[in-house]
Amino acid sequence: TEPAEFVFASGLHALWPPALRELYDLSIFLDIDDGLRRYLKVRRDTAARGHSPEQVLASLDRRTEDRKRFIEPQAVDADLVFRLEPLNAALCEDYARKDDPSLRLVVRARPGIGFGRLARTLAAVANVLATERHDAAGNTDLCIEGELTREDIGATARLMAPEVGEFLQRSPQWRAGMAGAMQLVVLTQIDRLRVSRWGNR
């Protein structure tokens, strides 16, 4: 790997080896509601790979134990856990649906990471429900519900990280919806680390 200011590691087992975990400045785990995960996997594999829903579900069932043993425990070691949930779980039982169900994003952060400013900015710019909660252990949850456009994400990013252009090599390609919300959370956390390391320069 060529040296660079930012290096990203991605994979199913990126948080499994302790030696690798120690190298990260920011670690993220993606957790998806089980019904939503099955729904998205069936949708993708039937459309893109020609599998039947029964084949896809059987494959998921065969891997359940491995997921519980090797994948899910990695969430404990993440700084941020992104959890995607359907607002209406019953919609995920209809694999023939043409449109995806509306989603909620819940971001759990370790103690010391807060989302207050992001929640307020998102609510003001995009008119969505964005709330911050704290538990007794000091963890923080950010819950986001509502329709987010690419423009909403871009406008919020410019307010949250005005120097964004200085540390992104190309124009950001903002996504709509909860994918865009995840982009925002990652961006603000990278900016937080940048400021703590190098200051506001």
PDB file of C-alpha atoms in Angstrom:
ATOM      1  CA  THR A   1       0.000   0.000   0.000  1.00  0.00           C
ATOM      2  CA  GLU A   2       1.379   3.395  -0.970  1.00  0.00           C
ATOM      3  CA  PRO A   3       1.683   5.845   1.940  1.00  0.00           C
ATOM      4  CA  ALA A   4      -1.185   8.317   2.013  1.00  0.00           C
ATOM      5  CA  GLU A   5      -2.794  10.717   4.437  1.00  0.00           C
ATOM      6  CA  PHE A   6      -5.881   8.501   4.616  1.00  0.00           C
ATOM      7  CA  VAL A   7      -5.911   4.720   4.233  1.00  0.00           C
ATOM      8  CA  PHE A   8      -9.208   2.818   4.277  1.00  0.00           C
ATOM      9  CA  ALA A   9      -9.518  -0.895   5.055  1.00  0.00           C
ATOM     10  CA  SER A  10     -12.781  -2.646   4.254  1.00  0.00           C
ATOM     11  CA  GLY A  11     -13.933  -6.233   4.577  1.00  0.00           C
ATOM     12  CA  LEU A  12     -15.975  -8.775   6.478  1.00  0.00           C
ATOM     13  CA  HIS A  13     -13.113  -9.428   8.905  1.00  0.00           C
ATOM     14  CA  ALA A  14     -11.487  -5.988   9.039  1.00  0.00           C
ATOM     15  CA  LEU A  15     -12.035  -5.754  12.804  1.00  0.00           C
ATOM     16  CA  TRP A  16     -11.216  -9.382  13.629  1.00  0.00           C
ATOM     17  CA  PRO A  17      -7.379  -9.356  14.017  1.00  0.00           C
ATOM     18  CA  PRO A  18      -6.285  -7.381  17.122  1.00  0.00           C
ATOM     19  CA  ALA A  19      -3.095  -6.245  15.368  1.00  0.00           C
ATOM     20  CA  LEU A  20      -5.155  -4.660  12.609  1.00  0.00           C
ATOM     21  CA  ARG A  21      -7.631  -3.055  15.019  1.00  0.00           C
ATOM     22  CA  GLU A  22      -4.778  -1.262  16.772  1.00  0.00           C
ATOM     23  CA  LEU A  23      -3.813   0.521  13.556  1.00  0.00           C
ATOM     24  CA  TYR A  24      -7.165   2.206  12.973  1.00  0.00           C
ATOM     25  CA  ASP A  25      -7.917   5.788  13.949  1.00  0.00           C
ATOM     26  CA  LEU A  26     -11.606   5.163  13.262  1.00  0.00           C
ATOM     27  CA  SER A  27     -13.347   1.802  12.997  1.00  0.00           C
ATOM     28  CA  ILE A  28     -16.876   1.217  11.716  1.00  0.00           C
ATOM     29  CA  PHE A  29     -19.162  -1.812  11.770  1.00  0.00           C
ATOM     30  CA  LEU A  30     -22.248  -2.082   9.558  1.00  0.00           C
ATOM     31  CA  ASP A  31     -25.147  -3.845  11.258  1.00  0.00           C
ATOM     32  CA  ILE A  32     -28.370  -4.447   9.341  1.00  0.00           C
ATOM     33  CA  ASP A  33     -31.710  -5.581  10.739  1.00  0.00           C
ATOM     34  CA  ASP A  34     -31.964  -9.299   9.940  1.00  0.00           C
ATOM     35  CA  GLY A  35     -35.240  -9.016   8.028  1.00  0.00           C
ATOM     36  CA  LEU A  36     -33.870  -6.123   5.971  1.00  0.00           C
ATOM     37  CA  ARG A  37     -30.620  -7.984   5.322  1.00  0.00           C
ATOM     38  CA  ARG A  38     -32.489 -11.018   4.022  1.00  0.00           C
ATOM     39  CA  TYR A  39     -34.767  -8.831   1.903  1.00  0.00           C
ATOM     40  CA  LEU A  40     -31.857  -6.963   0.281  1.00  0.00           C
ATOM     41  CA  LYS A  41     -29.886 -10.161  -0.315  1.00  0.00           C
ATOM     42  CA  VAL A  42     -32.879 -11.862  -1.977  1.00  0.00           C
ATOM     43  CA  ARG A  43     -33.530  -8.781  -4.115  1.00  0.00           C
ATOM     44  CA  ARG A  44     -29.914  -8.598  -5.269  1.00  0.00           C
ATOM     45  CA  ASP A  45     -29.268 -12.289  -5.863  1.00  0.00           C
ATOM     46  CA  THR A  46     -32.513 -12.962  -7.706  1.00  0.00           C
ATOM     47  CA  ALA A  47     -32.027  -9.938  -9.992  1.00  0.00           C
ATOM     48  CA  ALA A  48     -28.255 -10.007 -10.527  1.00  0.00           C
ATOM     49  CA  ARG A  49     -27.388 -13.683 -10.116  1.00  0.00           C
ATOM     50  CA  GLY A  50     -30.520 -15.491 -11.243  1.00  0.00           C
ATOM     51  CA  HIS A  51     -31.041 -17.356  -7.968  1.00  0.00           C
ATOM     52  CA  SER A  52     -34.454 -18.229  -6.600  1.00  0.00           C
ATOM     53  CA  PRO A  53     -35.561 -16.679  -3.282  1.00  0.00           C
ATOM     54  CA  GLU A  54     -35.475 -20.160  -1.744  1.00  0.00           C
ATOM     55  CA  GLN A  55     -31.843 -20.669  -2.783  1.00  0.00           C
ATOM     56  CA  VAL A  56     -30.806 -17.311  -1.353  1.00  0.00           C
ATOM     57  CA  LEU A  57     -32.586 -17.872   1.961  1.00  0.00           C
ATOM     58  CA  ALA A  58     -31.115 -21.374   2.291  1.00  0.00           C
ATOM     59  CA  SER A  59     -27.636 -19.944   1.693  1.00  0.00           C
ATOM     60  CA  LEU A  60     -28.194 -17.306   4.394  1.00  0.00           C
ATOM     61  CA  ASP A  61     -29.421 -19.952   6.828  1.00  0.00           C
ATOM     62  CA  ARG A  62     -26.320 -22.092   6.211  1.00  0.00           C
ATOM     63  CA  ARG A  63     -24.081 -19.163   7.156  1.00  0.00           C
ATOM     64  CA  THR A  64     -25.974 -18.078  10.282  1.00  0.00           C
ATOM     65  CA  GLU A  65     -23.613 -19.742  12.742  1.00  0.00           C
ATOM     66  CA  ASP A  66     -20.513 -18.347  11.025  1.00  0.00           C
ATOM     67  CA  ARG A  67     -22.051 -14.885  11.101  1.00  0.00           C
ATOM     68  CA  LYS A  68     -22.752 -15.146  14.826  1.00  0.00           C
ATOM     69  CA  ARG A  69     -19.279 -16.510  15.528  1.00  0.00           C
ATOM     70  CA  PHE A  70     -17.074 -14.338  13.323  1.00  0.00           C
ATOM     71  CA  ILE A  71     -18.951 -11.266  12.059  1.00  0.00           C
ATOM     72  CA  GLU A  72     -21.269 -10.010  14.790  1.00  0.00           C
ATOM     73  CA  PRO A  73     -18.644 -10.002  17.602  1.00  0.00           C
ATOM     74  CA  GLN A  74     -16.609  -7.430  15.657  1.00  0.00           C
ATOM     75  CA  ALA A  75     -19.215  -4.762  16.490  1.00  0.00           C
ATOM     76  CA  VAL A  76     -17.866  -4.628  20.056  1.00  0.00           C
ATOM     77  CA  ASP A  77     -14.522  -3.301  18.790  1.00  0.00           C
ATOM     78  CA  ALA A  78     -15.935  -0.608  16.486  1.00  0.00           C
ATOM     79  CA  ASP A  79     -15.894   3.099  17.290  1.00  0.00           C
ATOM     80  CA  LEU A  80     -19.124   3.479  15.319  1.00  0.00           C
ATOM     81  CA  VAL A  81     -21.836   0.912  14.614  1.00  0.00           C
ATOM     82  CA  PHE A  82     -24.213   1.815  11.800  1.00  0.00           C
ATOM     83  CA  ARG A  83     -27.523  -0.027  12.140  1.00  0.00           C
ATOM     84  CA  LEU A  84     -30.062   0.134   9.321  1.00  0.00           C
ATOM     85  CA  GLU A  85     -33.647  -0.721  10.248  1.00  0.00           C
ATOM     86  CA  PRO A  86     -36.863  -0.705   8.195  1.00  0.00           C
ATOM     87  CA  LEU A  87     -39.544   1.658   9.472  1.00  0.00           C
ATOM     88  CA  ASN A  88     -42.087  -1.041   8.579  1.00  0.00           C
ATOM     89  CA  ALA A  89     -40.588  -4.498   9.110  1.00  0.00           C
ATOM     90  CA  ALA A  90     -43.533  -6.242   7.420  1.00  0.00           C
ATOM     91  CA  LEU A  91     -42.515  -4.747   4.051  1.00  0.00           C
ATOM     92  CA  CYS A  92     -39.297  -6.786   4.136  1.00  0.00           C
ATOM     93  CA  GLU A  93     -41.296 -10.003   3.931  1.00  0.00           C
ATOM     94  CA  ASP A  94     -42.450  -9.194   0.389  1.00  0.00           C
ATOM     95  CA  TYR A  95     -39.492 -10.130  -1.824  1.00  0.00           C
ATOM     96  CA  ALA A  96     -41.398  -9.171  -4.975  1.00  0.00           C
ATOM     97  CA  ARG A  97     -41.564  -5.477  -4.006  1.00  0.00           C
ATOM     98  CA  LYS A  98     -40.138  -3.114  -6.607  1.00  0.00           C
ATOM     99  CA  ASP A  99     -39.188  -0.338  -4.196  1.00  0.00           C
ATOM    100  CA  ASP A 100     -37.146  -0.507  -1.024  1.00  0.00           C
ATOM    101  CA  PRO A 101     -38.779   0.189   2.348  1.00  0.00           C
ATOM    102  CA  SER A 102     -38.119   3.452   4.169  1.00  0.00           C
ATOM    103  CA  LEU A 103     -35.220   3.136   6.582  1.00  0.00           C
ATOM    104  CA  ARG A 104     -34.026   4.427   9.917  1.00  0.00           C
ATOM    105  CA  LEU A 105     -30.325   4.791  10.691  1.00  0.00           C
ATOM    106  CA  VAL A 106     -29.109   4.341  14.253  1.00  0.00           C
ATOM    107  CA  VAL A 107     -25.444   5.133  14.844  1.00  0.00           C
ATOM    108  CA  ARG A 108     -23.928   3.935  18.113  1.00  0.00           C
ATOM    109  CA  ALA A 109     -20.687   5.647  19.147  1.00  0.00           C
ATOM    110  CA  ARG A 110     -18.168   4.901  21.853  1.00  0.00           C
ATOM    111  CA  PRO A 111     -17.945   7.240  24.865  1.00  0.00           C
ATOM    112  CA  GLY A 112     -16.352  10.539  23.897  1.00  0.00           C
ATOM    113  CA  ILE A 113     -17.965  10.744  20.457  1.00  0.00           C
ATOM    114  CA  GLY A 114     -21.031  12.953  20.211  1.00  0.00           C
ATOM    115  CA  PHE A 115     -23.486  13.872  17.479  1.00  0.00           C
ATOM    116  CA  GLY A 116     -25.302  16.894  18.912  1.00  0.00           C
ATOM    117  CA  ARG A 117     -24.214  19.417  16.297  1.00  0.00           C
ATOM    118  CA  LEU A 118     -24.761  16.978  13.422  1.00  0.00           C
ATOM    119  CA  ALA A 119     -28.251  16.114  14.707  1.00  0.00           C
ATOM    120  CA  ARG A 120     -29.212  19.787  14.974  1.00  0.00           C
ATOM    121  CA  THR A 121     -27.765  20.664  11.564  1.00  0.00           C
ATOM    122  CA  LEU A 122     -29.440  17.725   9.810  1.00  0.00           C
ATOM    123  CA  ALA A 123     -32.789  18.546  11.386  1.00  0.00           C
ATOM    124  CA  ALA A 124     -32.504  22.201  10.328  1.00  0.00           C
ATOM    125  CA  VAL A 125     -31.204  21.645   6.786  1.00  0.00           C
ATOM    126  CA  ALA A 126     -33.114  18.528   5.767  1.00  0.00           C
ATOM    127  CA  ASN A 127     -36.176  18.735   8.012  1.00  0.00           C
ATOM    128  CA  VAL A 128     -35.690  15.148   9.192  1.00  0.00           C
ATOM    129  CA  LEU A 129     -35.945  13.610  12.630  1.00  0.00           C
ATOM    130  CA  ALA A 130     -32.416  13.453  14.044  1.00  0.00           C
ATOM    131  CA  THR A 131     -32.037  12.766  17.753  1.00  0.00           C
ATOM    132  CA  GLU A 132     -29.118  12.061  20.050  1.00  0.00           C
ATOM    133  CA  ARG A 133     -29.412   9.780  23.091  1.00  0.00           C
ATOM    134  CA  HIS A 134     -26.900   8.693  25.735  1.00  0.00           C
ATOM    135  CA  ASP A 135     -26.888   5.491  27.781  1.00  0.00           C
ATOM    136  CA  ALA A 136     -25.554   4.861  31.285  1.00  0.00           C
ATOM    137  CA  ALA A 137     -22.256   3.526  29.905  1.00  0.00           C
ATOM    138  CA  GLY A 138     -21.560   6.781  28.043  1.00  0.00           C
ATOM    139  CA  ASN A 139     -22.328   5.479  24.561  1.00  0.00           C
ATOM    140  CA  THR A 140     -24.167   7.827  22.227  1.00  0.00           C
ATOM    141  CA  ASP A 141     -26.872   6.906  19.726  1.00  0.00           C
ATOM    142  CA  LEU A 142     -27.799   9.098  16.773  1.00  0.00           C
ATOM    143  CA  CYS A 143     -31.165   8.163  15.245  1.00  0.00           C
ATOM    144  CA  ILE A 144     -32.098   9.557  11.814  1.00  0.00           C
ATOM    145  CA  GLU A 145     -35.475   9.135  10.104  1.00  0.00           C
ATOM    146  CA  GLY A 146     -36.819  10.896   7.041  1.00  0.00           C
ATOM    147  CA  GLU A 147     -36.145  11.514   3.372  1.00  0.00           C
ATOM    148  CA  LEU A 148     -32.682  12.890   2.623  1.00  0.00           C
ATOM    149  CA  THR A 149     -31.670  14.232  -0.781  1.00  0.00           C
ATOM    150  CA  ARG A 150     -28.142  14.524  -2.172  1.00  0.00           C
ATOM    151  CA  GLU A 151     -28.518  18.286  -1.838  1.00  0.00           C
ATOM    152  CA  ASP A 152     -29.414  17.914   1.856  1.00  0.00           C
ATOM    153  CA  ILE A 153     -26.304  15.808   2.441  1.00  0.00           C
ATOM    154  CA  GLY A 154     -24.029  18.202   0.552  1.00  0.00           C
ATOM    155  CA  ALA A 155     -25.392  21.274   2.330  1.00  0.00           C
ATOM    156  CA  THR A 156     -25.035  19.627   5.742  1.00  0.00           C
ATOM    157  CA  ALA A 157     -21.493  18.481   4.909  1.00  0.00           C
ATOM    158  CA  ARG A 158     -20.441  22.013   3.962  1.00  0.00           C
ATOM    159  CA  LEU A 159     -21.770  23.334   7.268  1.00  0.00           C
ATOM    160  CA  MET A 160     -20.287  20.540   9.359  1.00  0.00           C
ATOM    161  CA  ALA A 161     -16.869  20.376   7.660  1.00  0.00           C
ATOM    162  CA  PRO A 162     -16.247  23.615   5.703  1.00  0.00           C
ATOM    163  CA  GLU A 163     -12.680  22.545   4.866  1.00  0.00           C
ATOM    164  CA  VAL A 164     -13.930  19.330   3.268  1.00  0.00           C
ATOM    165  CA  GLY A 165     -12.486  20.248  -0.136  1.00  0.00           C
ATOM    166  CA  GLU A 166      -8.995  20.461   1.329  1.00  0.00           C
ATOM    167  CA  PHE A 167      -8.809  16.808   2.320  1.00  0.00           C
ATOM    168  CA  LEU A 168     -10.973  15.153  -0.341  1.00  0.00           C
ATOM    169  CA  GLN A 169      -9.166  14.662  -3.636  1.00  0.00           C
ATOM    170  CA  ARG A 170     -12.235  15.023  -5.822  1.00  0.00           C
ATOM    171  CA  SER A 171     -15.690  16.487  -5.653  1.00  0.00           C
ATOM    172  CA  PRO A 172     -17.711  14.420  -3.166  1.00  0.00           C
ATOM    173  CA  GLN A 173     -20.376  12.207  -4.697  1.00  0.00           C
ATOM    174  CA  TRP A 174     -23.098  12.511  -2.086  1.00  0.00           C
ATOM    175  CA  ARG A 175     -25.754   9.802  -1.871  1.00  0.00           C
ATOM    176  CA  ALA A 176     -29.407  10.281  -1.022  1.00  0.00           C
ATOM    177  CA  GLY A 177     -31.139   8.561   1.891  1.00  0.00           C
ATOM    178  CA  MET A 178     -29.420   6.715   4.704  1.00  0.00           C
ATOM    179  CA  ALA A 179     -26.332   6.002   2.587  1.00  0.00           C
ATOM    180  CA  GLY A 180     -25.830   9.766   2.501  1.00  0.00           C
ATOM    181  CA  ALA A 181     -26.431   9.991   6.242  1.00  0.00           C
ATOM    182  CA  MET A 182     -23.659   7.421   6.752  1.00  0.00           C
ATOM    183  CA  GLN A 183     -21.381   9.475   4.514  1.00  0.00           C
ATOM    184  CA  LEU A 184     -22.047  12.486   6.726  1.00  0.00           C
ATOM    185  CA  VAL A 185     -21.264  10.648   9.940  1.00  0.00           C
ATOM    186  CA  VAL A 186     -18.011   9.290   8.521  1.00  0.00           C
ATOM    187  CA  LEU A 187     -17.046  12.704   7.144  1.00  0.00           C
ATOM    188  CA  THR A 188     -17.647  14.468  10.450  1.00  0.00           C
ATOM    189  CA  GLN A 189     -15.650  11.842  12.345  1.00  0.00           C
ATOM    190  CA  ILE A 190     -12.729  12.064   9.903  1.00  0.00           C
ATOM    191  CA  ASP A 191     -12.870  15.841  10.271  1.00  0.00           C
ATOM    192  CA  ARG A 192     -12.888  15.488  14.078  1.00  0.00           C
ATOM    193  CA  LEU A 193      -9.775  13.308  13.907  1.00  0.00           C
ATOM    194  CA  ARG A 194      -8.118  15.689  11.432  1.00  0.00           C
ATOM    195  CA  VAL A 195      -8.676  18.659  13.734  1.00  0.00           C
ATOM    196  CA  SER A 196      -7.484  16.768  16.821  1.00  0.00           C
ATOM    197  CA  ARG A 197      -4.331  15.703  14.989  1.00  0.00           C
ATOM    198  CA  TRP A 198      -3.417  18.795  12.962  1.00  0.00           C
ATOM    199  CA  GLY A 199      -5.658  21.560  14.272  1.00  0.00           C
ATOM    200  CA  ASN A 200      -7.769  23.878  12.103  1.00  0.00           C
ATOM    201  CA  ARG A 201      -5.260  24.370   9.337  1.00  0.00           C
TER     202      ARG A 201
END
